[in-house]
Amino acid sequence: MSNDDQYGGTGYGEVGGTGQTRTRLAEAPSDPYGPARRTSRAPRSLVTVVGVVVLLIAAIAFANQSPDTPDDRPADDAPAATSTTATGTNPVTGKTAGIPKGFAHDEQGAQSAAANYAVALGSDGMFRKNTRHALVDGIYAPDVASRMKGPQDEAYSPAFLAKLGLDANGNAPQGSTFVTRTVPIGTRVESYTPTAAKVSVWYTGLIGMSGTKSTDPVRTLWKTWTFELSWIGEDWKVIDDTQQDGPAPVPGDVPVSTSDDMSKAIKEFGGFTYAR
């Protein structure tokens, strides 16, 4: 069975480097710019790391087409007001290779780490070998990162990149802008100890190629990315991650922008460092 057959041939996409799920995207109206996406997972063994390759192929198909602690909860078990409010606390002390580092050794730090790792893994740097290796090294535990690189390099082949409209080095054609962003909406702690945490990040994503010669529109997706984190070497590192669809809102009635407006927005509007 081919990778395309496994994903039904059309309409699937993920954000990140190697996920565990597939996403069916609704057909978008005709527009002069288009799609692509990949997924992320940090496997625990050389066997499961092959999932990196399998789920990255979801982007090819697309191109083809914590709970609060008991003391914090009110009596009716509804989420406490503090569970969704921003802390306003500085999330990190610095960056390495563009990746935030120095997250706090507490629940807030784990949530900030998960949100910022989702952003990094959803960036266009994942489509270029050198920056992809730097991202993987900076985000995943060392043993996990070492197992991921080979399968990922095979998955991000020139043929794969070509299906997304990119050249062999992961660059968009002249006059076009490859759009790939992850925008966290919120975080939730699933479990926490001082040495390990499980954090879910609800996010919206942008994926596609903006340009007058592109055939598919830049589209949005909504997913929840769950990271298993371990406290290693004075920072939180990912040891495993999975994704699932939604929650997704009803689409708004804002008119679709032109490819020129989309390209300008991606270049002119920078991203953020996210804090819980």
C-alpha positions as YAML, in Angstrom:
chain: A
units: angstrom
residues:
- id: 1
  name: MET
  ca: [0.00, 0.00, 0.00]
- id: 2
  name: SER
  ca: [1.41, 3.36, -0.99]
- id: 3
  name: ASN
  ca: [1.60, 6.32, 1.39]
- id: 4
  name: ASP
  ca: [-0.93, 8.18, -0.74]
- id: 5
  name: ASP
  ca: [-3.31, 5.22, -0.61]
- id: 6
  name: GLN
  ca: [-2.95, 5.08, 3.15]
- id: 7
  name: TYR
  ca: [-4.25, 8.62, 3.44]
- id: 8
  name: GLY
  ca: [-6.95, 8.37, 0.84]
- id: 9
  name: GLY
  ca: [-5.10, 10.35, -1.84]
- id: 10
  name: THR
  ca: [-6.42, 13.82, -1.07]
- id: 11
  name: GLY
  ca: [-7.32, 16.31, 1.60]
- id: 12
  name: TYR
  ca: [-5.14, 15.44, 4.58]
- id: 13
  name: GLY
  ca: [-2.70, 17.66, 6.46]
- id: 14
  name: GLU
  ca: [-0.92, 18.13, 9.76]
- id: 15
  name: VAL
  ca: [1.18, 20.72, 11.50]
- id: 16
  name: GLY
  ca: [4.56, 19.67, 12.80]
- id: 17
  name: GLY
  ca: [7.20, 17.04, 12.21]
- id: 18
  name: THR
  ca: [5.68, 13.55, 12.73]
- id: 19
  name: GLY
  ca: [2.18, 13.23, 14.25]
- id: 20
  name: GLN
  ca: [-0.12, 10.37, 15.06]
- id: 21
  name: THR
  ca: [-3.31, 11.54, 13.36]
- id: 22
  name: ARG
  ca: [-4.58, 12.65, 10.01]
- id: 23
  name: THR
  ca: [-6.81, 15.61, 9.24]
- id: 24
  name: ARG
  ca: [-9.46, 15.82, 6.52]
- id: 25
  name: LEU
  ca: [-9.73, 19.38, 5.28]
- id: 26
  name: ALA
  ca: [-12.84, 20.70, 3.62]
- id: 27
  name: GLU
  ca: [-12.49, 21.83, 0.02]
- id: 28
  name: ALA
  ca: [-11.61, 25.51, -0.11]
- id: 29
  name: PRO
  ca: [-12.96, 27.97, -2.71]
- id: 30
  name: SER
  ca: [-10.80, 28.58, -5.75]
- id: 31
  name: ASP
  ca: [-7.95, 30.95, -4.97]
- id: 32
  name: PRO
  ca: [-4.50, 31.57, -6.44]
- id: 33
  name: TYR
  ca: [-2.43, 30.11, -3.65]
- id: 34
  name: GLY
  ca: [-2.21, 26.76, -1.90]
- id: 35
  name: PRO
  ca: [-1.54, 23.89, 0.62]
- id: 36
  name: ALA
  ca: [0.88, 21.57, 2.45]
- id: 37
  name: ARG
  ca: [1.74, 20.43, 5.95]
- id: 38
  name: ARG
  ca: [3.56, 17.82, 7.91]
- id: 39
  name: THR
  ca: [3.29, 16.31, 11.38]
- id: 40
  name: SER
  ca: [5.43, 15.69, 14.43]
- id: 41
  name: ARG
  ca: [6.05, 12.81, 16.79]
- id: 42
  name: ALA
  ca: [9.00, 11.84, 18.96]
- id: 43
  name: PRO
  ca: [9.02, 8.01, 19.00]
- id: 44
  name: ARG
  ca: [10.41, 5.92, 21.83]
- id: 45
  name: SER
  ca: [12.14, 3.29, 19.70]
- id: 46
  name: LEU
  ca: [13.73, 2.83, 16.30]
- id: 47
  name: VAL
  ca: [10.63, 0.93, 15.21]
- id: 48
  name: THR
  ca: [8.11, 3.58, 16.15]
- id: 49
  name: VAL
  ca: [10.25, 6.38, 14.76]
- id: 50
  name: VAL
  ca: [9.29, 5.12, 11.31]
- id: 51
  name: GLY
  ca: [5.97, 6.78, 12.07]
- id: 52
  name: VAL
  ca: [7.80, 10.03, 11.35]
- id: 53
  name: VAL
  ca: [7.97, 9.06, 7.70]
- id: 54
  name: VAL
  ca: [4.41, 7.76, 7.51]
- id: 55
  name: LEU
  ca: [2.77, 10.82, 8.98]
- id: 56
  name: LEU
  ca: [4.86, 13.34, 7.15]
- id: 57
  name: ILE
  ca: [3.35, 11.91, 3.99]
- id: 58
  name: ALA
  ca: [0.04, 13.41, 5.10]
- id: 59
  name: ALA
  ca: [1.38, 16.66, 3.70]
- id: 60
  name: ILE
  ca: [1.90, 15.01, 0.33]
- id: 61
  name: ALA
  ca: [-1.73, 13.98, 0.20]
- id: 62
  name: PHE
  ca: [-2.72, 17.53, 1.13]
- id: 63
  name: ALA
  ca: [-0.50, 18.91, -1.63]
- id: 64
  name: ASN
  ca: [-1.96, 16.49, -4.14]
- id: 65
  name: GLN
  ca: [-5.41, 17.15, -3.94]
- id: 66
  name: SER
  ca: [-4.19, 19.97, 32.68]
- id: 67
  name: PRO
  ca: [-6.97, 19.73, 34.41]
- id: 68
  name: ASP
  ca: [-6.87, 22.08, 37.41]
- id: 69
  name: THR
  ca: [-5.91, 20.62, 40.74]
- id: 70
  name: PRO
  ca: [-8.86, 19.73, 43.06]
- id: 71
  name: ASP
  ca: [-8.18, 22.77, 45.24]
- id: 72
  name: ASP
  ca: [-8.51, 25.06, 42.20]
- id: 73
  name: ARG
  ca: [-11.87, 23.70, 41.02]
- id: 74
  name: PRO
  ca: [-15.22, 25.14, 42.06]
- id: 75
  name: ALA
  ca: [-17.68, 22.78, 43.74]
- id: 76
  name: ASP
  ca: [-19.53, 22.13, 40.46]
- id: 77
  name: ASP
  ca: [-16.28, 20.82, 38.92]
- id: 78
  name: ALA
  ca: [-16.24, 23.58, 36.28]
- id: 79
  name: PRO
  ca: [-12.80, 24.90, 35.31]
- id: 80
  name: ALA
  ca: [-11.47, 27.49, 37.72]
- id: 81
  name: ALA
  ca: [-11.27, 31.03, 36.38]
- id: 82
  name: THR
  ca: [-7.49, 30.96, 36.74]
- id: 83
  name: SER
  ca: [-7.21, 27.97, 34.39]
- id: 84
  name: THR
  ca: [-7.74, 30.08, 31.28]
- id: 85
  name: THR
  ca: [-6.29, 33.44, 32.27]
- id: 86
  name: ALA
  ca: [-2.83, 34.45, 31.10]
- id: 87
  name: THR
  ca: [-0.20, 34.77, 33.80]
- id: 88
  name: GLY
  ca: [1.74, 37.60, 32.20]
- id: 89
  name: THR
  ca: [4.96, 36.08, 33.54]
- id: 90
  name: ASN
  ca: [8.03, 36.17, 31.31]
- id: 91
  name: PRO
  ca: [8.16, 32.61, 29.87]
- id: 92
  name: VAL
  ca: [11.87, 32.20, 29.09]
- id: 93
  name: THR
  ca: [15.31, 33.63, 29.69]
- id: 94
  name: GLY
  ca: [16.66, 33.40, 26.15]
- id: 95
  name: LYS
  ca: [16.78, 31.56, 22.83]
- id: 96
  name: THR
  ca: [19.09, 29.13, 21.05]
- id: 97
  name: ALA
  ca: [18.85, 28.71, 17.26]
- id: 98
  name: GLY
  ca: [15.62, 30.68, 17.45]
- id: 99
  name: ILE
  ca: [14.07, 28.26, 19.96]
- id: 100
  name: PRO
  ca: [13.05, 29.68, 23.35]
- id: 101
  name: LYS
  ca: [14.96, 28.14, 26.26]
- id: 102
  name: GLY
  ca: [15.09, 28.43, 30.03]
- id: 103
  name: PHE
  ca: [11.44, 27.64, 30.81]
- id: 104
  name: ALA
  ca: [10.41, 27.67, 34.46]
- id: 105
  name: HIS
  ca: [10.55, 24.38, 36.35]
- id: 106
  name: ASP
  ca: [6.85, 24.36, 37.14]
- id: 107
  name: GLU
  ca: [3.46, 23.80, 35.47]
- id: 108
  name: GLN
  ca: [3.49, 27.25, 33.91]
- id: 109
  name: GLY
  ca: [6.93, 26.63, 32.42]
- id: 110
  name: ALA
  ca: [5.83, 23.29, 30.98]
- id: 111
  name: GLN
  ca: [2.83, 24.96, 29.32]
- id: 112
  name: SER
  ca: [4.97, 27.76, 27.91]
- id: 113
  name: ALA
  ca: [7.45, 25.21, 26.57]
- id: 114
  name: ALA
  ca: [4.74, 23.16, 24.86]
- id: 115
  name: ALA
  ca: [3.20, 26.24, 23.20]
- id: 116
  name: ASN
  ca: [6.53, 27.51, 21.90]
- id: 117
  name: TYR
  ca: [7.62, 24.07, 20.72]
- id: 118
  name: ALA
  ca: [4.39, 23.79, 18.72]
- id: 119
  name: VAL
  ca: [5.21, 27.10, 17.05]
- id: 120
  name: ALA
  ca: [8.76, 26.02, 16.19]
- id: 121
  name: LEU
  ca: [7.70, 22.62, 14.83]
- id: 122
  name: GLY
  ca: [5.02, 24.29, 12.73]
- id: 123
  name: SER
  ca: [7.48, 26.67, 11.04]
- id: 124
  name: ASP
  ca: [9.02, 26.56, 7.57]
- id: 125
  name: GLY
  ca: [12.35, 25.69, 9.18]
- id: 126
  name: MET
  ca: [11.17, 22.09, 9.32]
- id: 127
  name: PHE
  ca: [11.42, 21.93, 5.51]
- id: 128
  name: ARG
  ca: [15.16, 22.73, 5.43]
- id: 129
  name: LYS
  ca: [17.60, 20.08, 6.65]
- id: 130
  name: ASN
  ca: [19.97, 22.24, 8.70]
- id: 131
  name: THR
  ca: [17.25, 24.19, 10.49]
- id: 132
  name: ARG
  ca: [15.16, 21.06, 10.96]
- id: 133
  name: HIS
  ca: [18.04, 19.33, 12.73]
- id: 134
  name: ALA
  ca: [18.56, 22.38, 14.93]
- id: 135
  name: LEU
  ca: [14.86, 22.47, 15.83]
- id: 136
  name: VAL
  ca: [14.75, 18.76, 16.64]
- id: 137
  name: ASP
  ca: [17.92, 18.98, 18.75]
- id: 138
  name: GLY
  ca: [16.59, 21.97, 20.65]
- id: 139
  name: ILE
  ca: [13.13, 20.57, 21.34]
- id: 140
  name: TYR
  ca: [13.37, 16.81, 21.81]
- id: 141
  name: ALA
  ca: [15.27, 14.74, 24.35]
- id: 142
  name: PRO
  ca: [18.72, 13.82, 22.95]
- id: 143
  name: ASP
  ca: [18.00, 10.11, 22.43]
- id: 144
  name: VAL
  ca: [14.67, 10.85, 20.76]
- id: 145
  name: ALA
  ca: [16.20, 13.53, 18.51]
- id: 146
  name: SER
  ca: [18.96, 11.20, 17.34]
- id: 147
  name: ARG
  ca: [16.39, 8.59, 16.24]
- id: 148
  name: MET
  ca: [14.21, 11.11, 14.42]
- id: 149
  name: LYS
  ca: [16.70, 12.77, 12.08]
- id: 150
  name: GLY
  ca: [17.34, 9.95, 9.63]
- id: 151
  name: PRO
  ca: [13.70, 9.06, 8.98]
- id: 152
  name: GLN
  ca: [12.78, 12.73, 8.77]
- id: 153
  name: ASP
  ca: [15.54, 13.44, 6.24]
- id: 154
  name: GLU
  ca: [14.20, 10.60, 4.09]
- id: 155
  name: ALA
  ca: [10.65, 11.88, 4.44]
- id: 156
  name: TYR
  ca: [11.60, 15.44, 3.45]
- id: 157
  name: SER
  ca: [12.95, 14.21, 0.10]
- id: 158
  name: PRO
  ca: [13.22, 16.39, -3.02]
- id: 159
  name: ALA
  ca: [10.17, 14.57, -4.41]
- id: 160
  name: PHE
  ca: [8.18, 15.30, -1.26]
- id: 161
  name: LEU
  ca: [9.18, 18.97, -1.28]
- id: 162
  name: ALA
  ca: [8.35, 19.27, -4.97]
- id: 163
  name: LYS
  ca: [4.79, 18.13, -4.27]
- id: 164
  name: LEU
  ca: [4.49, 21.10, -1.94]
- id: 165
  name: GLY
  ca: [5.84, 23.49, -4.58]
- id: 166
  name: LEU
  ca: [9.28, 23.77, -2.93]
- id: 167
  name: ASP
  ca: [12.72, 23.14, -4.39]
- id: 168
  name: ALA
  ca: [15.12, 20.50, -3.06]
- id: 169
  name: ASN
  ca: [16.33, 22.92, -0.36]
- id: 170
  name: GLY
  ca: [12.84, 23.72, 0.88]
- id: 171
  name: ASN
  ca: [12.57, 27.12, -0.80]
- id: 172
  name: ALA
  ca: [9.47, 28.51, -2.49]
- id: 173
  name: PRO
  ca: [9.55, 29.58, -6.16]
- id: 174
  name: GLN
  ca: [10.45, 33.18, -6.89]
- id: 175
  name: GLY
  ca: [7.38, 35.35, -6.48]
- id: 176
  name: SER
  ca: [5.66, 32.87, -4.13]
- id: 177
  name: THR
  ca: [5.55, 32.57, -0.34]
- id: 178
  name: PHE
  ca: [5.32, 29.22, 1.43]
- id: 179
  name: VAL
  ca: [3.01, 29.72, 4.41]
- id: 180
  name: THR
  ca: [3.29, 27.44, 7.43]
- id: 181
  name: ARG
  ca: [2.51, 28.68, 10.91]
- id: 182
  name: THR
  ca: [1.20, 27.34, 14.18]
- id: 183
  name: VAL
  ca: [-0.72, 29.79, 16.38]
- id: 184
  name: PRO
  ca: [-1.48, 28.52, 19.92]
- id: 185
  name: ILE
  ca: [-4.88, 29.43, 21.32]
- id: 186
  name: GLY
  ca: [-4.39, 27.96, 24.78]
- id: 187
  name: THR
  ca: [-2.74, 25.21, 26.84]
- id: 188
  name: ARG
  ca: [-3.95, 22.61, 29.33]
- id: 189
  name: VAL
  ca: [-1.98, 20.52, 31.82]
- id: 190
  name: GLU
  ca: [-3.00, 16.87, 31.55]
- id: 191
  name: SER
  ca: [-0.55, 15.74, 34.25]
- id: 192
  name: TYR
  ca: [2.44, 17.19, 36.07]
- id: 193
  name: THR
  ca: [5.33, 16.19, 38.31]
- id: 194
  name: PRO
  ca: [8.63, 18.03, 38.74]
- id: 195
  name: THR
  ca: [10.28, 15.57, 36.32]
- id: 196
  name: ALA
  ca: [7.54, 14.94, 33.75]
- id: 197
  name: ALA
  ca: [4.55, 16.78, 32.33]
- id: 198
  name: LYS
  ca: [1.88, 16.18, 29.74]
- id: 199
  name: VAL
  ca: [0.54, 19.36, 28.15]
- id: 200
  name: SER
  ca: [-2.03, 19.87, 25.39]
- id: 201
  name: VAL
  ca: [-1.84, 22.88, 23.08]
- id: 202
  name: TRP
  ca: [-4.98, 23.94, 21.23]
- id: 203
  name: TYR
  ca: [-3.91, 25.75, 18.07]
- id: 204
  name: THR
  ca: [-4.91, 27.01, 14.67]
- id: 205
  name: GLY
  ca: [-2.54, 26.62, 11.74]
- id: 206
  name: LEU
  ca: [-1.91, 28.15, 8.34]
- id: 207
  name: ILE
  ca: [-0.58, 26.04, 5.49]
- id: 208
  name: GLY
  ca: [-0.16, 26.63, 1.78]
- id: 209
  name: MET
  ca: [1.62, 28.44, -1.04]
- id: 210
  name: SER
  ca: [0.77, 32.05, -1.70]
- id: 211
  name: GLY
  ca: [1.59, 33.23, -5.21]
- id: 212
  name: THR
  ca: [0.01, 34.06, -8.55]
- id: 213
  name: LYS
  ca: [1.09, 30.70, -10.04]
- id: 214
  name: SER
  ca: [0.00, 28.58, -7.09]
- id: 215
  name: THR
  ca: [-3.04, 26.37, -7.64]
- id: 216
  name: ASP
  ca: [-4.25, 25.86, -4.05]
- id: 217
  name: PRO
  ca: [-5.22, 28.34, -1.32]
- id: 218
  name: VAL
  ca: [-3.53, 28.92, 2.00]
- id: 219
  name: ARG
  ca: [-5.87, 27.20, 4.43]
- id: 220
  name: THR
  ca: [-6.50, 27.07, 8.15]
- id: 221
  name: LEU
  ca: [-6.74, 24.03, 10.39]
- id: 222
  name: TRP
  ca: [-7.63, 23.53, 14.03]
- id: 223
  name: LYS
  ca: [-5.99, 20.85, 16.15]
- id: 224
  name: THR
  ca: [-4.85, 19.90, 19.64]
- id: 225
  name: TRP
  ca: [-1.18, 18.94, 19.99]
- id: 226
  name: THR
  ca: [-0.30, 16.97, 23.13]
- id: 227
  name: PHE
  ca: [3.32, 16.92, 24.29]
- id: 228
  name: GLU
  ca: [4.92, 14.59, 26.83]
- id: 229
  name: LEU
  ca: [7.76, 16.56, 28.41]
- id: 230
  name: SER
  ca: [10.67, 15.58, 30.61]
- id: 231
  name: TRP
  ca: [12.84, 17.89, 32.72]
- id: 232
  name: ILE
  ca: [16.32, 17.33, 31.23]
- id: 233
  name: GLY
  ca: [19.40, 19.52, 31.66]
- id: 234
  name: GLU
  ca: [17.62, 22.47, 33.24]
- id: 235
  name: ASP
  ca: [14.82, 22.67, 30.67]
- id: 236
  name: TRP
  ca: [11.72, 20.90, 29.39]
- id: 237
  name: LYS
  ca: [12.30, 18.51, 26.47]
- id: 238
  name: VAL
  ca: [9.79, 16.56, 24.38]
- id: 239
  name: ILE
  ca: [9.87, 12.77, 24.59]
- id: 240
  name: ASP
  ca: [6.63, 12.10, 22.70]
- id: 241
  name: ASP
  ca: [3.79, 14.00, 21.00]
- id: 242
  name: THR
  ca: [0.46, 13.34, 19.27]
- id: 243
  name: GLN
  ca: [-2.21, 15.40, 17.52]
- id: 244
  name: GLN
  ca: [-5.97, 15.26, 17.12]
- id: 245
  name: ASP
  ca: [-8.55, 17.34, 15.27]
- id: 246
  name: GLY
  ca: [-10.27, 20.38, 16.79]
- id: 247
  name: PRO
  ca: [-11.92, 21.95, 18.59]
- id: 248
  name: ALA
  ca: [-12.81, 23.95, 15.46]
- id: 249
  name: PRO
  ca: [-15.09, 27.03, 15.33]
- id: 250
  name: VAL
  ca: [-17.64, 27.80, 12.63]
- id: 251
  name: PRO
  ca: [-15.81, 29.53, 9.74]
- id: 252
  name: GLY
  ca: [-16.30, 33.29, 9.65]
- id: 253
  name: ASP
  ca: [-17.56, 35.36, 6.75]
- id: 254
  name: VAL
  ca: [-14.37, 37.40, 6.21]
- id: 255
  name: PRO
  ca: [-13.62, 37.65, 2.47]
- id: 256
  name: VAL
  ca: [-10.63, 35.64, 1.26]
- id: 257
  name: SER
  ca: [-7.54, 37.82, 0.80]
- id: 258
  name: THR
  ca: [-5.55, 38.04, -2.41]
- id: 259
  name: SER
  ca: [-2.28, 36.13, -2.74]
- id: 260
  name: ASP
  ca: [-0.41, 39.45, -2.62]
- id: 261
  name: ASP
  ca: [-2.05, 40.45, 0.66]
- id: 262
  name: MET
  ca: [-1.37, 37.03, 2.15]
- id: 263
  name: SER
  ca: [2.31, 37.09, 1.14]
- id: 264
  name: LYS
  ca: [2.76, 40.59, 2.57]
- id: 265
  name: ALA
  ca: [1.09, 39.61, 5.86]
- id: 266
  name: ILE
  ca: [3.32, 36.58, 6.34]
- id: 267
  name: LYS
  ca: [6.44, 38.68, 5.73]
- id: 268
  name: GLU
  ca: [5.38, 41.73, 7.73]
- id: 269
  name: PHE
  ca: [3.68, 40.21, 10.79]
- id: 270
  name: GLY
  ca: [6.18, 38.48, 13.09]
- id: 271
  name: GLY
  ca: [5.45, 35.73, 15.58]
- id: 272
  name: PHE
  ca: [5.50, 35.68, 19.35]
- id: 273
  name: THR
  ca: [7.10, 33.91, 22.29]
- id: 274
  name: TYR
  ca: [4.17, 32.36, 24.12]
- id: 275
  name: ALA
  ca: [3.71, 32.44, 27.89]
- id: 276
  name: ARG
  ca: [1.13, 30.62, 29.96]
...
